[in-house]
Coordinates of C-alpha atoms in Angstrom, one line a residue:
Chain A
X1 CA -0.6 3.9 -8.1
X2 CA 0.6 7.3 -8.8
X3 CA -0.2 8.8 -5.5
X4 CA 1.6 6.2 -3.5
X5 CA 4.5 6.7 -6.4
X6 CA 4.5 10.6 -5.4
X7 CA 4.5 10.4 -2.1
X8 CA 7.3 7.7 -2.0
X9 CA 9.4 10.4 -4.1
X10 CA 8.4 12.8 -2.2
X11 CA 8.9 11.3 1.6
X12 CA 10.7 8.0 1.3
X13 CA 14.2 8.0 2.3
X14 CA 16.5 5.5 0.7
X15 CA 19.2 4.3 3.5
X16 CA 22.2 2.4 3.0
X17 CA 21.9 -2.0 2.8
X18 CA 18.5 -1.2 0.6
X19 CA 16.4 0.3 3.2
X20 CA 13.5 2.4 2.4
X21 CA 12.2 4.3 5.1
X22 CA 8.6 5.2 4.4
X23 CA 8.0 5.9 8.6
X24 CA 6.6 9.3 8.1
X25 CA 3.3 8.1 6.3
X26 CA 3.3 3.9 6.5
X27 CA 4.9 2.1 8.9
X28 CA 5.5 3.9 11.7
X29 CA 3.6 7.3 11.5
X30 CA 0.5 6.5 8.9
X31 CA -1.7 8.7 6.8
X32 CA -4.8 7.6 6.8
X33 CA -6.1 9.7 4.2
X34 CA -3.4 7.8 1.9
X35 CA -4.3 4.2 3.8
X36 CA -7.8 4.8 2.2
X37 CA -6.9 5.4 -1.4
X38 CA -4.7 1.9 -0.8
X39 CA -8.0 0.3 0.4
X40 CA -9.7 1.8 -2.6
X41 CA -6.9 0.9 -5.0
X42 CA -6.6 -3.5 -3.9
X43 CA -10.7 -3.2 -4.3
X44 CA -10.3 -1.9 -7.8
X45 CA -7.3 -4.6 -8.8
X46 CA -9.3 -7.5 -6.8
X47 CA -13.0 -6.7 -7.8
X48 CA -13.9 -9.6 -9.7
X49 CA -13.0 -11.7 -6.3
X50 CA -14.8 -13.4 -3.9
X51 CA -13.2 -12.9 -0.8
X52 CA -14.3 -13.8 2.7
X53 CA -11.2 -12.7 5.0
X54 CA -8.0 -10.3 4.8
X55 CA -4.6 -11.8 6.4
X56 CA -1.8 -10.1 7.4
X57 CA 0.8 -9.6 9.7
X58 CA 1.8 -7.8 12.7
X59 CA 2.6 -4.9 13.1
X60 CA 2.8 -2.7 10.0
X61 CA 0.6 -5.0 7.6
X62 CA -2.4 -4.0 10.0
X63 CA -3.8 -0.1 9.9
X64 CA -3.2 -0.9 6.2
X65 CA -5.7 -4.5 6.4
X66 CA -7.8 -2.7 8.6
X67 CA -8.7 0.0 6.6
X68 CA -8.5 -2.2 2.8
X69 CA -11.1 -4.6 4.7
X70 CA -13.7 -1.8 4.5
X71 CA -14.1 -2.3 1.3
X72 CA -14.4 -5.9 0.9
X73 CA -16.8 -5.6 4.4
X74 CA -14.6 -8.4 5.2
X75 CA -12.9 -9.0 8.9
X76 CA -9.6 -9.1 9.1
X77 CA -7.5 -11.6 10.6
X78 CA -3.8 -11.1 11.9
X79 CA -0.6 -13.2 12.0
X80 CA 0.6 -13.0 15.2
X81 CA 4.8 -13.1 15.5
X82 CA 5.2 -15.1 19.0
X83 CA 3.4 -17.7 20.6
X84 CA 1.6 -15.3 23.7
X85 CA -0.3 -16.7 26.9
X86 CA -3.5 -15.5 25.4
X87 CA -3.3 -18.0 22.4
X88 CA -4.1 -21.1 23.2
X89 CA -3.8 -24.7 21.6
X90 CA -4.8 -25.1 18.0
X91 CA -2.8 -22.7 15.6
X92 CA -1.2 -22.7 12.3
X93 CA 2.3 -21.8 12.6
X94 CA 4.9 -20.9 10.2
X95 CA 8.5 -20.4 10.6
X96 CA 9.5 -16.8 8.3
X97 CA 13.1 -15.7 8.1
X98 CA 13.3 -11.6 8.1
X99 CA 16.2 -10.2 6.5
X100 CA 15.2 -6.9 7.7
X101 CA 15.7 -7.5 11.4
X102 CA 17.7 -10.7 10.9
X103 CA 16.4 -13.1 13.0
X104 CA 13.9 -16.2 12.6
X105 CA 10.6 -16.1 14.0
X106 CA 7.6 -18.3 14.0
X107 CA 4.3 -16.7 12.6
X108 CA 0.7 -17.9 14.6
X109 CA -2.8 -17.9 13.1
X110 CA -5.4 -19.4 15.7
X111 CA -7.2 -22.3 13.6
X112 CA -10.7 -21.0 14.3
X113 CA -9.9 -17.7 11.8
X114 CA -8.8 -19.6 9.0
X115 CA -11.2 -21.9 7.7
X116 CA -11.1 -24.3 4.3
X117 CA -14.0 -22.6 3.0
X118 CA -12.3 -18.9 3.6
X119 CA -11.0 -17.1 0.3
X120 CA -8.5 -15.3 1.5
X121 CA -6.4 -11.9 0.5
X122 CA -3.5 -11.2 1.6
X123 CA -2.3 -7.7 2.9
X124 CA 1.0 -6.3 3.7
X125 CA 3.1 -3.1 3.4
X126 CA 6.3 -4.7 2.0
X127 CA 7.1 -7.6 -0.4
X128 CA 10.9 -7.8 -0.4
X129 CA 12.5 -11.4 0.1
X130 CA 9.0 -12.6 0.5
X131 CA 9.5 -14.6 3.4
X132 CA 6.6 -13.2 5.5
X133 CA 4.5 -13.7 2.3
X134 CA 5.3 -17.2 1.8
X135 CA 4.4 -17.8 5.5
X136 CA 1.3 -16.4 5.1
X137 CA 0.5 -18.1 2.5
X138 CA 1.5 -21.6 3.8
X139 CA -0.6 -20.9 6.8
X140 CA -3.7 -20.1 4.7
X141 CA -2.4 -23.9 2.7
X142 CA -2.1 -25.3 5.5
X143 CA -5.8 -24.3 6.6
X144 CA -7.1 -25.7 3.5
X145 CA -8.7 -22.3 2.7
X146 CA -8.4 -20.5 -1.1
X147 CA -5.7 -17.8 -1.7
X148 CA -6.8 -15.3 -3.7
X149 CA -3.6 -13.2 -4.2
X150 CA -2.2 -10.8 -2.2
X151 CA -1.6 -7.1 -2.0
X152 CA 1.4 -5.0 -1.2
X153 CA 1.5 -1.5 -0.5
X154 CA 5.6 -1.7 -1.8
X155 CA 7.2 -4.3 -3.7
X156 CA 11.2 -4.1 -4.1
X157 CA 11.5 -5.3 -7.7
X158 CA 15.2 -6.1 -6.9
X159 CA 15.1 -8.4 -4.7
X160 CA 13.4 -11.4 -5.3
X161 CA 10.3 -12.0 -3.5
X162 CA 7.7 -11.2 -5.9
X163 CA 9.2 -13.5 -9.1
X164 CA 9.5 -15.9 -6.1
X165 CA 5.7 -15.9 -4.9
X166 CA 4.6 -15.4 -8.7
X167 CA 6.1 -18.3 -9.6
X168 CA 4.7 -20.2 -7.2
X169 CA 1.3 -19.0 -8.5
X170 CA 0.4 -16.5 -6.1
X171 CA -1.3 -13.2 -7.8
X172 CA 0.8 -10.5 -6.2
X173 CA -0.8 -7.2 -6.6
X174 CA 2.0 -4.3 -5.6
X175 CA 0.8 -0.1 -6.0
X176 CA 4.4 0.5 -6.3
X177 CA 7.2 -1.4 -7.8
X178 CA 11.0 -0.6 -7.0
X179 CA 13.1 -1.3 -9.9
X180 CA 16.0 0.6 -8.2
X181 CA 16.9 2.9 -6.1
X182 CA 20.2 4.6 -4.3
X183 CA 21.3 7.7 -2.5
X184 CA 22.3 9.0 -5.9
X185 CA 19.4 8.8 -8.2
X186 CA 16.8 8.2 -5.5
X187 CA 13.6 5.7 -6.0
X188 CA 13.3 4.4 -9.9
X189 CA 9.5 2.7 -10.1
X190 CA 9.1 -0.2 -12.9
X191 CA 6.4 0.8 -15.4
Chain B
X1 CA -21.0 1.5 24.6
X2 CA -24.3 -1.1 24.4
X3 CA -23.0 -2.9 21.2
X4 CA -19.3 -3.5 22.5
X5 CA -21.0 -5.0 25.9
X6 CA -23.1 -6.9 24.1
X7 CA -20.7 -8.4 21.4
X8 CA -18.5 -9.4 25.1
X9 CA -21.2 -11.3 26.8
X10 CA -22.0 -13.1 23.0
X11 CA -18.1 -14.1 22.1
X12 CA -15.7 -13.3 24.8
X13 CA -14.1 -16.3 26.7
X14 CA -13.4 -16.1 30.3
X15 CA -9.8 -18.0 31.0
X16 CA -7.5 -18.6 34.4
X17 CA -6.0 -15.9 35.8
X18 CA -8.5 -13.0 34.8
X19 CA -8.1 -13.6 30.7
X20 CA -10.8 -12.6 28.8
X21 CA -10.2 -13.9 25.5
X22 CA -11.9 -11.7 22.8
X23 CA -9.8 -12.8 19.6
X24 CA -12.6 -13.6 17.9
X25 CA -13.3 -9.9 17.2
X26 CA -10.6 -7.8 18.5
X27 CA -7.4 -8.3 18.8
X28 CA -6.3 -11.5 16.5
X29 CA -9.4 -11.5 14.1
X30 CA -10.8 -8.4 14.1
X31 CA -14.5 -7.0 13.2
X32 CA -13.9 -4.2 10.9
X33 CA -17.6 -3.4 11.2
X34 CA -17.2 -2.7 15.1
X35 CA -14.1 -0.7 14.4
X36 CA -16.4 1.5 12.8
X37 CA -18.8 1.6 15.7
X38 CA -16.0 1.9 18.1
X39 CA -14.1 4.5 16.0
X40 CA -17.8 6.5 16.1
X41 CA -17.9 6.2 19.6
X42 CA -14.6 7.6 20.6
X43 CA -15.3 10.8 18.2
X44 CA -18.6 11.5 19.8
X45 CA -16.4 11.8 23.8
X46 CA -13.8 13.5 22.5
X47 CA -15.8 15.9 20.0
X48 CA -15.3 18.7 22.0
X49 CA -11.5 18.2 22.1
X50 CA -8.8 19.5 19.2
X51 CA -6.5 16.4 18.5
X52 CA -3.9 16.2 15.9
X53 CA -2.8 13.0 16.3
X54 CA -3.6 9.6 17.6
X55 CA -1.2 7.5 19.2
X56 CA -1.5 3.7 20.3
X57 CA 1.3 0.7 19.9
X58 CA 1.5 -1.8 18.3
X59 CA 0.1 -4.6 18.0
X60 CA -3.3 -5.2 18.5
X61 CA -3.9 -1.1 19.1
X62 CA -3.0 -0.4 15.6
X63 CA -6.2 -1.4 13.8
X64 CA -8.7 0.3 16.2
X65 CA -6.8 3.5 15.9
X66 CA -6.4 3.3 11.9
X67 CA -10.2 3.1 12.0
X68 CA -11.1 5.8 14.6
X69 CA -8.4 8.2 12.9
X70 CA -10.9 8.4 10.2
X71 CA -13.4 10.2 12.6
X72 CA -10.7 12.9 13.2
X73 CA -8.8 13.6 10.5
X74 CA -5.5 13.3 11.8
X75 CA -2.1 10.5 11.6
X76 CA -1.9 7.3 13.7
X77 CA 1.5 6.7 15.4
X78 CA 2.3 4.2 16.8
X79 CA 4.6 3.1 19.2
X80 CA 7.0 0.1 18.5
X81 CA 8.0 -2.2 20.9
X82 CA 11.2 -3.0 20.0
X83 CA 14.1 -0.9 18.7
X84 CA 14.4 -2.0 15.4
X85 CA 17.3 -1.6 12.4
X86 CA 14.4 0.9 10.5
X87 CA 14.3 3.1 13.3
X88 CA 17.2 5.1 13.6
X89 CA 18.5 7.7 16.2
X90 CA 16.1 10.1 17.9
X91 CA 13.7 8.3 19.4
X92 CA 11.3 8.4 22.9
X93 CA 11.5 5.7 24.8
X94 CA 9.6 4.7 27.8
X95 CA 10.0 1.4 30.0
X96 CA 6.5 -1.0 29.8
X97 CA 6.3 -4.3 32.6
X98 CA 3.8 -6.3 30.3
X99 CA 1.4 -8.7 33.2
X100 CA -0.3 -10.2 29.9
X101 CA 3.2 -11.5 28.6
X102 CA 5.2 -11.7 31.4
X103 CA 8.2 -9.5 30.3
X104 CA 9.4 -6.0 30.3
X105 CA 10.1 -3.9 27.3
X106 CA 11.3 -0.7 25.7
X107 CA 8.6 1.2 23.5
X108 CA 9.9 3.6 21.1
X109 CA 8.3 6.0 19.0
X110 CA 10.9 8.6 16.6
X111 CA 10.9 12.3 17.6
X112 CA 10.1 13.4 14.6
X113 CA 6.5 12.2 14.8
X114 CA 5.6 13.8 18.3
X115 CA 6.1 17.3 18.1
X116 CA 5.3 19.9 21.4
X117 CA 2.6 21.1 19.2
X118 CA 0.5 17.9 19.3
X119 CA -2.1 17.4 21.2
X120 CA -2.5 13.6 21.3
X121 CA -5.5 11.2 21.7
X122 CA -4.3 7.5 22.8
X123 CA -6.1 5.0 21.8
X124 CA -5.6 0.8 22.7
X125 CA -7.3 -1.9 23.3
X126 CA -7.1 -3.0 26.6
X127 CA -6.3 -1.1 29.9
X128 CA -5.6 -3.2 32.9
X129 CA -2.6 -2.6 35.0
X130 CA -2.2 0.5 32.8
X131 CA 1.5 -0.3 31.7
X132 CA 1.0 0.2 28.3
X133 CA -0.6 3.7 28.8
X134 CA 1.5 5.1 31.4
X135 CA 4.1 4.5 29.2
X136 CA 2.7 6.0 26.1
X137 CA 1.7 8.9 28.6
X138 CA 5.2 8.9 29.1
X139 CA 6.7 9.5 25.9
X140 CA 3.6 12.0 25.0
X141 CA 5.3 14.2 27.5
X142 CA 8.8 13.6 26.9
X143 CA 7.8 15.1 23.5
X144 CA 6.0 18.0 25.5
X145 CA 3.3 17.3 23.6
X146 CA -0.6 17.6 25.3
X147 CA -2.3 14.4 26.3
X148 CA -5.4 15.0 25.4
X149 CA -6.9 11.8 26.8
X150 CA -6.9 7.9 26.4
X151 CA -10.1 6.5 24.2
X152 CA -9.7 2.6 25.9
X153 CA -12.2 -0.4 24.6
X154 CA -11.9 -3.0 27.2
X155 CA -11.2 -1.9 31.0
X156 CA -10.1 -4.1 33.3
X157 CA -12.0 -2.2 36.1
X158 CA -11.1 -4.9 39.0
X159 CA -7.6 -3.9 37.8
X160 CA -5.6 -1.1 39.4
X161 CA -4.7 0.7 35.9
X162 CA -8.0 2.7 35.1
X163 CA -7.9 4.3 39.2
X164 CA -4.0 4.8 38.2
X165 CA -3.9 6.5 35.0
X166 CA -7.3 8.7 35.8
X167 CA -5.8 10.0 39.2
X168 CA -2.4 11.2 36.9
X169 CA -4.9 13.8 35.6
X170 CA -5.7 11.6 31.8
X171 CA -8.9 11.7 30.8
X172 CA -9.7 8.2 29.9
X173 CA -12.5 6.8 28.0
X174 CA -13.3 2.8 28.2
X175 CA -16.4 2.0 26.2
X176 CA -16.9 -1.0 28.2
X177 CA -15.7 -1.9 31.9
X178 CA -15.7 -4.8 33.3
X179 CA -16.7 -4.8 37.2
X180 CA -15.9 -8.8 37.4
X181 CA -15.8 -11.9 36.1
X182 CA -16.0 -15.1 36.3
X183 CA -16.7 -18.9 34.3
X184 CA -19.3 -18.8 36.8
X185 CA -21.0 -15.5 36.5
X186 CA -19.7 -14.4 33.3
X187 CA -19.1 -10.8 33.0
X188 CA -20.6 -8.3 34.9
X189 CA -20.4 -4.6 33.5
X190 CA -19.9 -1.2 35.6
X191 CA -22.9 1.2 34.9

């Protein structure tokens, strides 16, 4: 998606252990006017799809959901990171690794939002190690329900999550690969 | 806001300890349809306003304010909740005692994306004891940016936060308020 490729060229900052910052326009601060195209773009690669339900994850995966779901007219449901009082008894729960902020978490999806006869499409701003991928997508296993595929806003090409969920059979669907990128010669997309 | 009150009385579930649980369409699966409605709404009582940015946190905020930012043309920021490896060096920050989740935390939003020229529309989910908003209040003027008001869904109104925040001088806006509730009497809206 060119526009996304532009704008990461244009904004994205490239800091030091592989980090991307993309916080003036997606995951922090968010354009909305580029969230849209997004939404417009994941209807385009996912048209001949049923789909009944968009999952993704707290926090950054959700303006982006939110606003893709509008064109699928399709609620959205999201992961949930900890266990809270206001979620009670019967949950799917997965247990995701983030290298990013280097800890282990458990990822919650009430039961009643994920249902076997649900096709689901995944959303989410980052594919990277995949490990919040592959959580979502055991949860929706777990439920019994159909994945789809899943879309991602940025997928870092050199690191392995997305051969990873591909070769688990996943269709991955990212706007913007990262075949490389350093201080030096700043973001290289794969074609 | 006739719809909002209606879709309430229709899925929300009263719990212990004054929880109404309202999952099922707002804040862990979320009715992208409503947003719309809601997003609308909040346009129409701040019409007469210039805003230039919306600002909520994360997590269940994020969505409703993706949605209504589409009504006014302008960025979403939003505020994270903890400081995190992505988020480096100038940042707000503002002190938030969570009664929902029992705990106390810092909420952080990068200088760079709340600028004295802003004038800021906050926009979340619920408003109860008005911790969450007070604090985003907080680091609105920190920034020296304008408040120009809080658009809230839910109120709390038996709660002290609505009184609190509205006597600081913000102009808040809660499409539906709850006067009480109860398994017994269900709940009962303020005019």
């Amino acid at each position: 998606m060119q526009l996304l490729k532009d704008r990461i060229k244009r904004d994205g900052k490239i800091r030091s252990g592989n980090v991307l910052k993309v916080d003036s326009f997606l995951n922090h601060q968010m354009d909305i006017d580029l969230f849209g195209e997004i939404g417009k773009e994941f209807k385009k690669r996912f048209a001949d799809q049923e789909i009944t339900k968009i999952l993704t994850i707290e926090a950054s995966g959700i303006g982006i959901a939110c606003i893709t779901a509008q064109y699928f007219n399709v609620p959205v449901v999201f992961a949930k990171k900890n266990q809270t009082k206001n979620i009670a008894g019967d949950v799917y729960t997965s247990r995701v690794e983030s290298y990013t902020h280097g800890r282990v978490y458990d990822i919650i999806v009430a039961k009643e939002f994920l249902k076997p006869e649900d096709k689901v499409l995944i959303i989410d701003d980052f594919l990277a190690n995949g490990a919040a991928l592959l959580g979502l997508s055991q949860l929706v296993k777990d439920a019994g329900a159909t994945l789809v595929g899943a879309g991602i806003v940025v997928e870092k090409g050199f690191q392995p999550g997305g051969e990873l969920v591909r070769s688990s059979g996943v269709r991955v669907e990212s706007l913007a690969i990262i075949e490389s990128m350093s201080e030096e010669t700043g973001v290289v997309f794969r074609d």
